[in-house]
Amino acid sequence: MFHAFLKQLKRPSGLLGIIVARMMESRNRKYYDKAISFMEIKNGERIFEIGYGPGVGIELLARNYGCYIAGIDFSDLMYKKATERNKEFIDAGKVDLKYGNLLDSDLDSAKYDKVFCLNVIYFWNDLNKAFMKVSSLLNDNGIYFIYMTTAEELTRLGFDKEFFKYSVEQVESALRQAGFNKVEYEKDNGYYIKAWKC
Ligand SMILES: C[S@@+](CC[C@H](N)C(=O)[O-])C[C@H]1O[C@@H](n2cnc3c(N)ncnc32)[C@H](O)[C@@H]1O
């Protein structure tokens, strides 16, 4: 049963996925608040979220900033939930939500100023491949933001299956290998990581 729950965190679906989505909505809001302030967003920027889940972060951005916001998630359930939550912004052309796997999707050639993801990189076994893909989405001065819980916390929670537990040093090294030239991070109940293309 616990393994089924962990699978839901990776890609929510069905009834259990609806419950997991509610948990994410309430528990992860504080990480979005902090991540968004860490991102120092300016009106007019183009922002992209990977693994938007129920769309809480997309909504916070759309309500509070004059930005264009897009994102991708490979859960059909999350695509539907996030679309419902952000309908007014989608109708207004401010938000564009895509359904698909970041790693093999053919995203349009339009570039973004900032790309971010919260609680997603644990599901990637090949960080280099994922980070190269992120880099291709960013414009030349673009910045990539990651929030991740610590490996120790994942172990404490018993999140052993489905999750890859990366240290912040491993993530930094993979970012640099993928061409991000400057990487900084803050620790606060997990890591808020910032990586610059140039
Ligand atoms: C643990 S949930 C986190 C959701 C949200 N970011 C939050 O923190 O509340 C992980 C989300 O990332 C999505 N996801 C994981 N790997 C993905 C990939 N390769 N491409 C697109 N979406 C992905 C899952 O479908 C899920 O909605």
Coordinates of N, CA and C and ligand atoms in Angstrom, one line a residue:
M1 N 0.8 -1.2 0.0 CA 0.0 0.0 0.0 C 0.9 1.3 0.0
F2 N 1.9 1.3 0.9 CA 2.8 2.4 0.9 C 3.5 2.6 -0.4
H3 N 3.9 1.5 -1.1 CA 4.5 1.7 -2.4 C 3.6 2.3 -3.4
A4 N 2.3 1.9 -3.3 CA 1.3 2.5 -4.2 C 1.2 4.0 -4.0
F5 N 1.3 4.4 -2.7 CA 1.3 5.8 -2.4 C 2.5 6.6 -3.0
L6 N 3.7 5.9 -2.9 CA 4.9 6.5 -3.5 C 4.8 6.7 -5.0
K7 N 4.2 5.7 -5.6 CA 4.0 5.7 -7.1 C 3.1 6.9 -7.5
Q8 N 2.1 7.2 -6.6 CA 1.2 8.3 -6.8 C 1.9 9.6 -6.8
L9 N 2.9 9.7 -5.9 CA 3.7 11.0 -5.8 C 4.4 11.2 -7.1
K10 N 4.9 10.1 -7.8 CA 5.6 10.2 -9.0 C 4.7 10.6 -10.2
R11 N 3.5 10.0 -10.2 CA 2.6 10.3 -11.3 C 1.2 10.0 -10.9
P12 N 0.5 11.0 -10.3 CA -0.8 10.7 -9.7 C -1.8 10.3 -10.7
S13 N -2.7 9.3 -10.3 CA -3.8 8.9 -11.1 C -4.9 8.2 -10.3
G14 N -6.1 8.2 -10.8 CA -7.2 7.5 -10.2 C -7.6 8.2 -8.8
L15 N -8.3 7.4 -8.0 CA -8.9 7.9 -6.8 C -7.8 8.2 -5.8
L16 N -6.8 7.3 -5.7 CA -5.6 7.6 -4.8 C -4.9 8.9 -5.2
G17 N -4.9 9.1 -6.5 CA -4.2 10.3 -7.1 C -4.9 11.5 -6.7
I18 N -6.3 11.5 -6.6 CA -7.0 12.7 -6.2 C -6.7 13.0 -4.7
I19 N -6.5 12.0 -3.9 CA -6.2 12.2 -2.5 C -4.8 12.8 -2.4
V20 N -3.9 12.2 -3.1 CA -2.5 12.7 -3.1 C -2.4 14.1 -3.6
A21 N -3.2 14.5 -4.6 CA -3.2 15.8 -5.1 C -3.7 16.8 -4.0
R22 N -4.7 16.4 -3.2 CA -5.2 17.3 -2.1 C -4.1 17.5 -1.1
M23 N -3.3 16.4 -0.8 CA -2.2 16.5 0.1 C -1.2 17.5 -0.4
M24 N -0.8 17.4 -1.7 CA 0.2 18.2 -2.3 C -0.3 19.7 -2.2
E25 N -1.6 19.9 -2.5 CA -2.1 21.3 -2.5 C -1.9 21.9 -1.2
S26 N -2.2 21.2 -0.1 CA -2.1 21.8 1.2 C -0.7 21.8 1.8
R27 N 0.1 20.7 1.6 CA 1.4 20.7 2.2 C 2.5 21.4 1.5
N28 N 2.4 21.5 0.1 CA 3.5 22.1 -0.6 C 3.3 23.6 -0.9
R29 N 2.2 24.2 -0.5 CA 2.0 25.6 -0.7 C 3.2 26.4 -0.1
K30 N 3.6 26.1 1.1 CA 4.7 26.9 1.7 C 6.0 26.8 0.9
Y31 N 6.2 25.7 0.3 CA 7.5 25.6 -0.5 C 7.3 26.4 -1.8
Y32 N 6.1 26.5 -2.3 CA 5.9 27.4 -3.5 C 6.1 28.8 -3.1
D33 N 5.5 29.2 -1.9 CA 5.7 30.6 -1.5 C 7.1 31.0 -1.4
K34 N 7.9 30.1 -0.8 CA 9.3 30.4 -0.6 C 10.1 30.4 -2.0
A35 N 9.7 29.4 -2.8 CA 10.4 29.3 -4.1 C 10.1 30.5 -4.9
I36 N 8.9 30.9 -4.9 CA 8.5 32.1 -5.8 C 9.3 33.3 -5.3
S37 N 9.4 33.5 -4.0 CA 10.2 34.7 -3.5 C 11.7 34.5 -3.9
F38 N 12.2 33.3 -3.8 CA 13.6 33.0 -4.2 C 13.8 33.3 -5.7
M39 N 12.8 33.2 -6.5 CA 12.9 33.4 -7.9 C 13.0 34.8 -8.4
E40 N 12.6 35.7 -7.5 CA 12.7 37.2 -7.8 C 12.1 37.5 -9.2
I41 N 10.8 37.1 -9.3 CA 10.1 37.3 -10.6 C 9.8 38.7 -10.9
K42 N 10.0 39.1 -12.2 CA 9.7 40.4 -12.6 C 8.6 40.4 -13.6
N43 N 7.7 41.4 -13.6 CA 6.6 41.4 -14.6 C 7.2 41.3 -16.0
G44 N 6.5 40.6 -16.9 CA 7.0 40.5 -18.3 C 7.8 39.3 -18.5
E45 N 8.2 38.6 -17.5 CA 9.1 37.4 -17.7 C 8.2 36.2 -18.2
R46 N 8.9 35.3 -18.9 CA 8.3 34.1 -19.3 C 8.8 32.9 -18.4
I47 N 7.8 32.2 -17.8 CA 8.2 31.3 -16.8 C 7.7 29.9 -17.2
F48 N 8.4 28.8 -16.8 CA 8.0 27.5 -17.2 C 8.1 26.6 -16.0
E49 N 7.1 25.8 -15.6 CA 7.2 24.9 -14.5 C 7.1 23.4 -15.0
I50 N 8.0 22.6 -14.5 CA 8.1 21.2 -14.8 C 7.4 20.5 -13.6
G51 N 6.4 19.6 -13.9 CA 5.7 18.9 -12.9 C 4.9 19.8 -12.0
Y52 N 3.9 20.5 -12.6 CA 3.1 21.5 -11.9 C 2.1 20.8 -10.9
G53 N 1.9 19.5 -11.0 CA 0.9 18.8 -10.1 C -0.4 19.4 -10.2
P54 N -1.1 19.7 -9.1 CA -2.5 20.3 -9.2 C -2.5 21.8 -9.6
G55 N -1.4 22.4 -9.9 CA -1.4 23.7 -10.4 C -1.3 24.9 -9.5
V56 N -0.9 24.6 -8.2 CA -0.9 25.6 -7.2 C 0.1 26.7 -7.5
G57 N 1.3 26.3 -7.9 CA 2.3 27.3 -8.2 C 2.0 28.1 -9.4
I58 N 1.4 27.5 -10.4 CA 1.0 28.2 -11.7 C -0.1 29.3 -11.3
E59 N -1.0 28.9 -10.4 CA -2.0 29.8 -10.0 C -1.4 31.0 -9.2
L60 N -0.5 30.7 -8.3 CA 0.1 31.8 -7.5 C 0.8 32.8 -8.4
L61 N 1.5 32.3 -9.4 CA 2.2 33.1 -10.4 C 1.2 33.9 -11.2
A62 N 0.2 33.2 -11.7 CA -0.7 33.9 -12.6 C -1.5 35.0 -11.9
R63 N -1.9 34.8 -10.6 CA -2.6 35.8 -9.8 C -1.8 37.0 -9.5
N64 N -0.5 36.8 -9.2 CA 0.3 37.8 -8.6 C 1.3 38.5 -9.5
Y65 N 1.5 38.0 -10.7 CA 2.6 38.6 -11.6 C 2.0 38.8 -13.0
G66 N 2.6 39.8 -13.6 CA 2.2 40.0 -15.1 C 3.2 39.3 -15.9
C67 N 3.1 37.9 -15.8 CA 4.0 37.1 -16.6 C 3.2 36.1 -17.5
Y68 N 3.9 35.5 -18.5 CA 3.3 34.4 -19.2 C 3.9 33.1 -18.6
I69 N 3.0 32.2 -18.3 CA 3.4 31.0 -17.5 C 3.0 29.8 -18.3
A70 N 4.0 28.9 -18.5 CA 3.6 27.6 -19.1 C 4.2 26.5 -18.3
G71 N 3.8 25.2 -18.6 CA 4.3 24.1 -17.8 C 4.0 22.8 -18.4
I72 N 4.6 21.8 -17.9 CA 4.3 20.4 -18.4 C 4.2 19.4 -17.2
D73 N 3.3 18.5 -17.3 CA 3.2 17.4 -16.4 C 2.8 16.1 -17.1
F74 N 3.3 15.0 -16.7 CA 2.9 13.8 -17.4 C 1.9 12.9 -16.7
S75 N 1.2 13.6 -15.8 CA 0.0 12.9 -15.2 C -1.3 13.5 -15.8
D76 N -2.1 12.7 -16.4 CA -3.3 13.1 -17.0 C -4.2 13.8 -16.0
L77 N -4.2 13.1 -14.8 CA -5.1 13.7 -13.7 C -4.6 15.1 -13.3
M78 N -3.3 15.3 -13.1 CA -2.8 16.6 -12.7 C -3.0 17.6 -13.8
Y79 N -2.9 17.2 -15.1 CA -3.2 18.1 -16.2 C -4.6 18.6 -16.1
K80 N -5.5 17.7 -15.8 CA -6.9 18.1 -15.7 C -7.2 19.0 -14.5
K81 N -6.6 18.6 -13.3 CA -6.8 19.4 -12.1 C -6.2 20.8 -12.3
A82 N -5.0 20.9 -12.8 CA -4.3 22.2 -12.9 C -5.0 23.0 -14.0
T83 N -5.6 22.4 -15.0 CA -6.3 23.1 -16.0 C -7.6 23.7 -15.4
E84 N -8.3 22.9 -14.6 CA -9.5 23.4 -14.0 C -9.2 24.6 -13.1
R85 N -8.1 24.4 -12.3 CA -7.8 25.5 -11.3 C -7.4 26.8 -12.0
N86 N -6.8 26.7 -13.2 CA -6.2 27.9 -13.8 C -7.0 28.3 -15.1
K87 N -8.3 27.8 -15.1 CA -9.1 28.0 -16.4 C -9.1 29.5 -16.8
E88 N -9.4 30.4 -15.8 CA -9.5 31.8 -16.2 C -8.2 32.4 -16.8
F89 N -7.1 31.9 -16.3 CA -5.8 32.4 -16.9 C -5.5 31.8 -18.2
I90 N -5.9 30.5 -18.4 CA -5.7 29.8 -19.7 C -6.6 30.5 -20.7
D91 N -7.9 30.8 -20.4 CA -8.8 31.5 -21.3 C -8.2 32.9 -21.7
A92 N -7.5 33.5 -20.7 CA -7.0 34.8 -21.0 C -5.7 34.8 -21.8
G93 N -5.2 33.6 -22.0 CA -3.9 33.5 -22.8 C -2.7 33.7 -22.0
K94 N -2.9 33.7 -20.6 CA -1.7 34.0 -19.7 C -1.0 32.7 -19.3
V95 N -1.7 31.6 -19.3 CA -1.2 30.3 -18.9 C -1.4 29.3 -20.0
D96 N -0.4 28.5 -20.2 CA -0.5 27.4 -21.2 C 0.0 26.1 -20.6
L97 N -0.9 25.1 -20.3 CA -0.4 23.9 -19.6 C -0.3 22.8 -20.7
K98 N 0.8 22.1 -20.6 CA 1.0 21.0 -21.5 C 1.0 19.7 -20.8
Y99 N 0.6 18.6 -21.5 CA 0.5 17.3 -20.9 C 1.6 16.4 -21.6
G100 N 2.6 15.9 -20.8 CA 3.6 15.1 -21.5 C 4.8 15.0 -20.6
N101 N 5.7 14.1 -21.0 CA 6.9 13.9 -20.3 C 8.0 14.9 -20.7
L102 N 8.5 15.6 -19.8 CA 9.5 16.6 -20.1 C 10.7 16.0 -20.9
L103 N 11.0 14.8 -20.5 CA 12.3 14.2 -21.1 C 12.2 13.8 -22.5
D104 N 10.9 13.5 -23.0 CA 10.9 13.2 -24.5 C 9.9 14.0 -25.2
S105 N 9.5 15.2 -24.6 CA 8.5 16.0 -25.3 C 9.2 17.0 -26.3
D106 N 8.4 17.3 -27.3 CA 8.9 18.2 -28.3 C 8.3 19.5 -28.0
L107 N 8.9 20.3 -27.1 CA 8.3 21.6 -26.8 C 8.6 22.6 -27.8
D108 N 7.8 23.6 -27.9 CA 8.0 24.6 -28.9 C 9.3 25.4 -28.7
S109 N 9.7 26.1 -29.8 CA 11.0 26.7 -29.7 C 11.1 28.0 -28.9
A110 N 9.9 28.5 -28.4 CA 10.0 29.7 -27.6 C 10.7 29.4 -26.3
K111 N 11.6 30.4 -26.0 CA 12.5 30.2 -24.8 C 11.9 30.9 -23.6
Y112 N 12.4 30.5 -22.4 CA 11.9 31.1 -21.1 C 13.0 31.8 -20.4
D113 N 12.6 32.7 -19.5 CA 13.5 33.4 -18.7 C 13.8 32.6 -17.4
K114 N 12.8 31.9 -16.9 CA 13.0 31.1 -15.7 C 12.2 29.8 -15.8
V115 N 12.9 28.7 -15.5 CA 12.3 27.4 -15.5 C 12.4 26.9 -14.0
F116 N 11.3 26.3 -13.5 CA 11.4 25.8 -12.1 C 10.7 24.5 -11.9
C117 N 11.1 23.8 -10.9 CA 10.4 22.5 -10.5 C 10.5 22.3 -9.0
L118 N 9.5 21.9 -8.4 CA 9.4 21.6 -7.0 C 9.1 20.1 -6.8
N119 N 9.9 19.4 -6.0 CA 9.6 18.0 -5.7 C 9.5 17.1 -6.9
V120 N 10.4 17.3 -7.9 CA 10.3 16.6 -9.1 C 11.6 15.8 -9.4
I121 N 12.7 16.4 -9.1 CA 14.0 15.7 -9.6 C 14.2 14.4 -9.0
Y122 N 13.5 14.0 -7.9 CA 13.7 12.7 -7.3 C 13.3 11.6 -8.2
F123 N 12.5 11.9 -9.2 CA 11.9 10.9 -10.1 C 12.8 10.8 -11.4
W124 N 13.9 11.5 -11.5 CA 14.7 11.4 -12.7 C 16.0 10.6 -12.4
N125 N 16.1 9.5 -13.1 CA 17.3 8.7 -12.9 C 18.5 9.3 -13.7
D126 N 18.3 10.1 -14.7 CA 19.4 10.7 -15.5 C 19.3 12.2 -15.4
L127 N 20.0 12.7 -14.4 CA 19.9 14.2 -14.2 C 20.5 15.0 -15.3
N128 N 21.5 14.4 -15.9 CA 22.2 15.1 -17.0 C 21.2 15.3 -18.2
K129 N 20.5 14.3 -18.5 CA 19.5 14.3 -19.6 C 18.5 15.4 -19.3
A130 N 17.9 15.3 -18.1 CA 16.9 16.3 -17.7 C 17.4 17.7 -17.7
F131 N 18.6 17.9 -17.2 CA 19.1 19.3 -17.1 C 19.5 19.9 -18.5
M132 N 19.9 19.0 -19.4 CA 20.2 19.4 -20.8 C 18.9 19.9 -21.4
K133 N 17.8 19.2 -21.1 CA 16.5 19.5 -21.7 C 16.1 20.9 -21.1
V134 N 16.3 21.1 -19.8 CA 15.9 22.3 -19.2 C 16.7 23.5 -19.8
S135 N 18.0 23.2 -20.0 CA 18.8 24.3 -20.6 C 18.3 24.7 -22.0
S136 N 17.8 23.7 -22.7 CA 17.3 24.0 -24.1 C 16.1 24.9 -24.0
L137 N 15.4 24.9 -22.9 CA 14.2 25.7 -22.8 C 14.5 27.1 -22.4
L138 N 15.7 27.4 -21.8 CA 16.0 28.7 -21.3 C 16.6 29.6 -22.3
N139 N 16.4 30.9 -22.2 CA 17.1 31.8 -23.1 C 18.6 31.9 -22.5
D140 N 19.4 32.6 -23.2 CA 20.9 32.6 -22.9 C 21.1 33.1 -21.5
N141 N 20.3 34.0 -21.0 CA 20.5 34.5 -19.6 C 19.6 33.8 -18.6
G142 N 19.0 32.7 -19.0 CA 18.0 32.1 -18.2 C 18.5 31.5 -16.9
I143 N 17.5 31.3 -16.0 CA 17.9 30.7 -14.7 C 16.9 29.5 -14.4
Y144 N 17.5 28.5 -13.8 CA 16.7 27.3 -13.5 C 16.7 27.2 -11.9
F145 N 15.5 27.0 -11.4 CA 15.3 26.9 -9.9 C 14.7 25.5 -9.6
I146 N 15.3 24.9 -8.5 CA 14.8 23.6 -8.1 C 14.6 23.7 -6.6
Y147 N 13.5 23.1 -6.2 CA 13.3 22.8 -4.7 C 13.3 21.3 -4.6
M148 N 14.1 20.8 -3.6 CA 14.1 19.4 -3.3 C 14.3 19.2 -1.8
T149 N 13.6 18.2 -1.3 CA 13.7 17.8 0.1 C 15.1 17.1 0.2
T150 N 15.7 17.1 1.4 CA 17.0 16.4 1.6 C 16.8 14.9 1.5
A151 N 17.9 14.3 1.1 CA 18.0 12.8 1.0 C 17.7 12.2 2.4
E152 N 18.1 12.9 3.5 CA 17.9 12.4 4.9 C 16.4 12.4 5.2
E153 N 15.7 13.4 4.8 CA 14.3 13.5 5.0 C 13.5 12.5 4.3
L154 N 13.9 12.2 3.0 CA 13.3 11.2 2.2 C 13.4 9.8 2.9
T155 N 14.7 9.6 3.4 CA 14.9 8.3 4.2 C 14.0 8.2 5.4
R156 N 14.0 9.4 6.2 CA 13.2 9.4 7.4 C 11.7 9.1 7.1
L157 N 11.2 9.6 5.9 CA 9.8 9.4 5.6 C 9.6 8.0 5.0
G158 N 10.7 7.2 4.8 CA 10.5 5.9 4.2 C 10.3 5.9 2.7
F159 N 10.7 7.0 2.1 CA 10.5 7.1 0.6 C 11.7 6.5 -0.1
D160 N 11.7 5.2 -0.1 CA 12.9 4.4 -0.6 C 12.7 4.0 -2.0
K161 N 11.4 3.5 -2.3 CA 11.2 3.1 -3.7 C 10.7 4.3 -4.5
E162 N 10.9 4.2 -5.8 CA 10.4 5.3 -6.7 C 11.2 6.6 -6.7
F163 N 11.9 6.8 -5.6 CA 12.7 8.1 -5.4 C 14.2 7.9 -5.6
F164 N 14.8 8.8 -6.3 CA 16.3 8.9 -6.3 C 16.7 9.9 -5.4
K165 N 17.5 9.5 -4.4 CA 17.8 10.5 -3.3 C 19.2 11.2 -3.6
Y166 N 19.1 12.4 -4.1 CA 20.3 13.1 -4.5 C 20.8 14.0 -3.4
S167 N 22.1 14.1 -3.2 CA 22.7 15.1 -2.4 C 22.7 16.4 -3.2
V168 N 22.8 17.5 -2.5 CA 22.9 18.8 -3.2 C 24.1 18.9 -4.0
E169 N 25.2 18.2 -3.5 CA 26.5 18.2 -4.3 C 26.3 17.5 -5.6
Q170 N 25.6 16.4 -5.6 CA 25.3 15.6 -6.8 C 24.5 16.5 -7.8
V171 N 23.5 17.2 -7.3 CA 22.7 18.0 -8.2 C 23.6 19.1 -8.8
E172 N 24.4 19.8 -7.9 CA 25.2 20.9 -8.4 C 26.1 20.4 -9.5
S173 N 26.7 19.2 -9.3 CA 27.7 18.7 -10.3 C 27.0 18.4 -11.6
A174 N 25.8 17.8 -11.5 CA 25.0 17.5 -12.8 C 24.6 18.8 -13.5
L175 N 24.3 19.8 -12.7 CA 23.9 21.1 -13.3 C 25.1 21.7 -14.1
R176 N 26.3 21.6 -13.5 CA 27.5 22.1 -14.1 C 27.8 21.3 -15.4
Q177 N 27.7 20.0 -15.3 CA 28.0 19.2 -16.4 C 27.0 19.5 -17.6
A178 N 25.8 19.9 -17.3 CA 24.8 20.2 -18.3 C 25.0 21.6 -18.8
G179 N 26.0 22.3 -18.3 CA 26.3 23.7 -18.9 C 25.9 24.9 -18.1
F180 N 25.4 24.6 -16.9 CA 25.0 25.7 -16.0 C 26.3 26.2 -15.3
N181 N 26.6 27.5 -15.5 CA 28.0 28.0 -15.1 C 28.0 28.4 -13.7
K182 N 26.9 28.8 -13.1 CA 26.9 29.3 -11.7 C 25.8 28.6 -11.0
V183 N 26.1 28.1 -9.8 CA 25.0 27.4 -9.0 C 25.1 27.9 -7.6
E184 N 24.0 28.2 -7.0 CA 23.9 28.6 -5.6 C 22.7 27.9 -5.0
Y185 N 22.8 27.8 -3.7 CA 21.6 27.2 -3.0 C 21.5 27.6 -1.6
E186 N 20.3 27.5 -1.1 CA 20.0 27.8 0.3 C 19.3 26.6 0.9
K187 N 19.6 26.4 2.2 CA 18.9 25.2 2.9 C 17.9 25.8 3.8
D188 N 16.7 25.3 3.7 CA 15.6 25.7 4.6 C 14.5 24.6 4.5
N189 N 14.6 23.6 5.3 CA 13.6 22.4 5.2 C 13.8 21.8 3.8
G190 N 15.0 21.8 3.3 CA 15.2 21.3 1.9 C 16.1 22.3 1.2
Y191 N 16.4 22.0 -0.1 CA 17.3 22.9 -0.8 C 16.5 23.7 -1.9
Y192 N 16.8 25.0 -1.9 CA 16.3 25.9 -3.0 C 17.6 26.2 -3.8
I193 N 17.6 25.7 -5.0 CA 18.8 25.7 -5.8 C 18.5 26.6 -7.0
K194 N 19.6 27.4 -7.4 CA 19.4 28.4 -8.5 C 20.6 28.1 -9.4
A195 N 20.4 28.0 -10.7 CA 21.5 27.7 -11.6 C 21.4 28.6 -12.8
W196 N 22.4 29.3 -13.1 CA 22.5 30.2 -14.3 C 23.1 29.6 -15.5
K197 N 22.6 29.9 -16.7 CA 23.2 29.4 -17.9 C 24.5 30.1 -18.2
C198 N 24.5 31.4 -17.8 CA 25.8 32.1 -18.1 C 26.1 33.1 -17.0
Ligands
LIG1 C1 5.6 14.9 -6.2 S1 4.6 15.7 -7.5 C2 5.0 17.4 -7.1 C3 3.9 18.4 -7.7 C4 4.2 19.8 -7.4 N1 5.3 20.3 -8.0 C5 4.3 20.1 -5.9 O1 5.4 20.2 -5.4 O2 3.2 20.0 -5.2 C6 5.6 15.4 -8.9 C7 4.9 15.9 -10.2 O3 5.8 15.9 -11.3 C8 5.2 15.2 -12.4 N2 6.4 14.6 -13.1 C9 7.3 13.8 -12.7 N3 8.2 13.5 -13.6 C10 7.8 14.2 -14.8 C11 8.3 14.3 -16.1 N4 9.4 13.6 -16.5 N5 7.7 15.1 -17.0 C12 6.6 15.8 -16.6 N6 6.0 15.7 -15.3 C13 6.7 14.9 -14.4 C14 4.3 14.2 -11.8 O4 3.2 13.8 -12.7 C15 3.7 15.0 -10.6 O5 2.6 15.7 -10.9

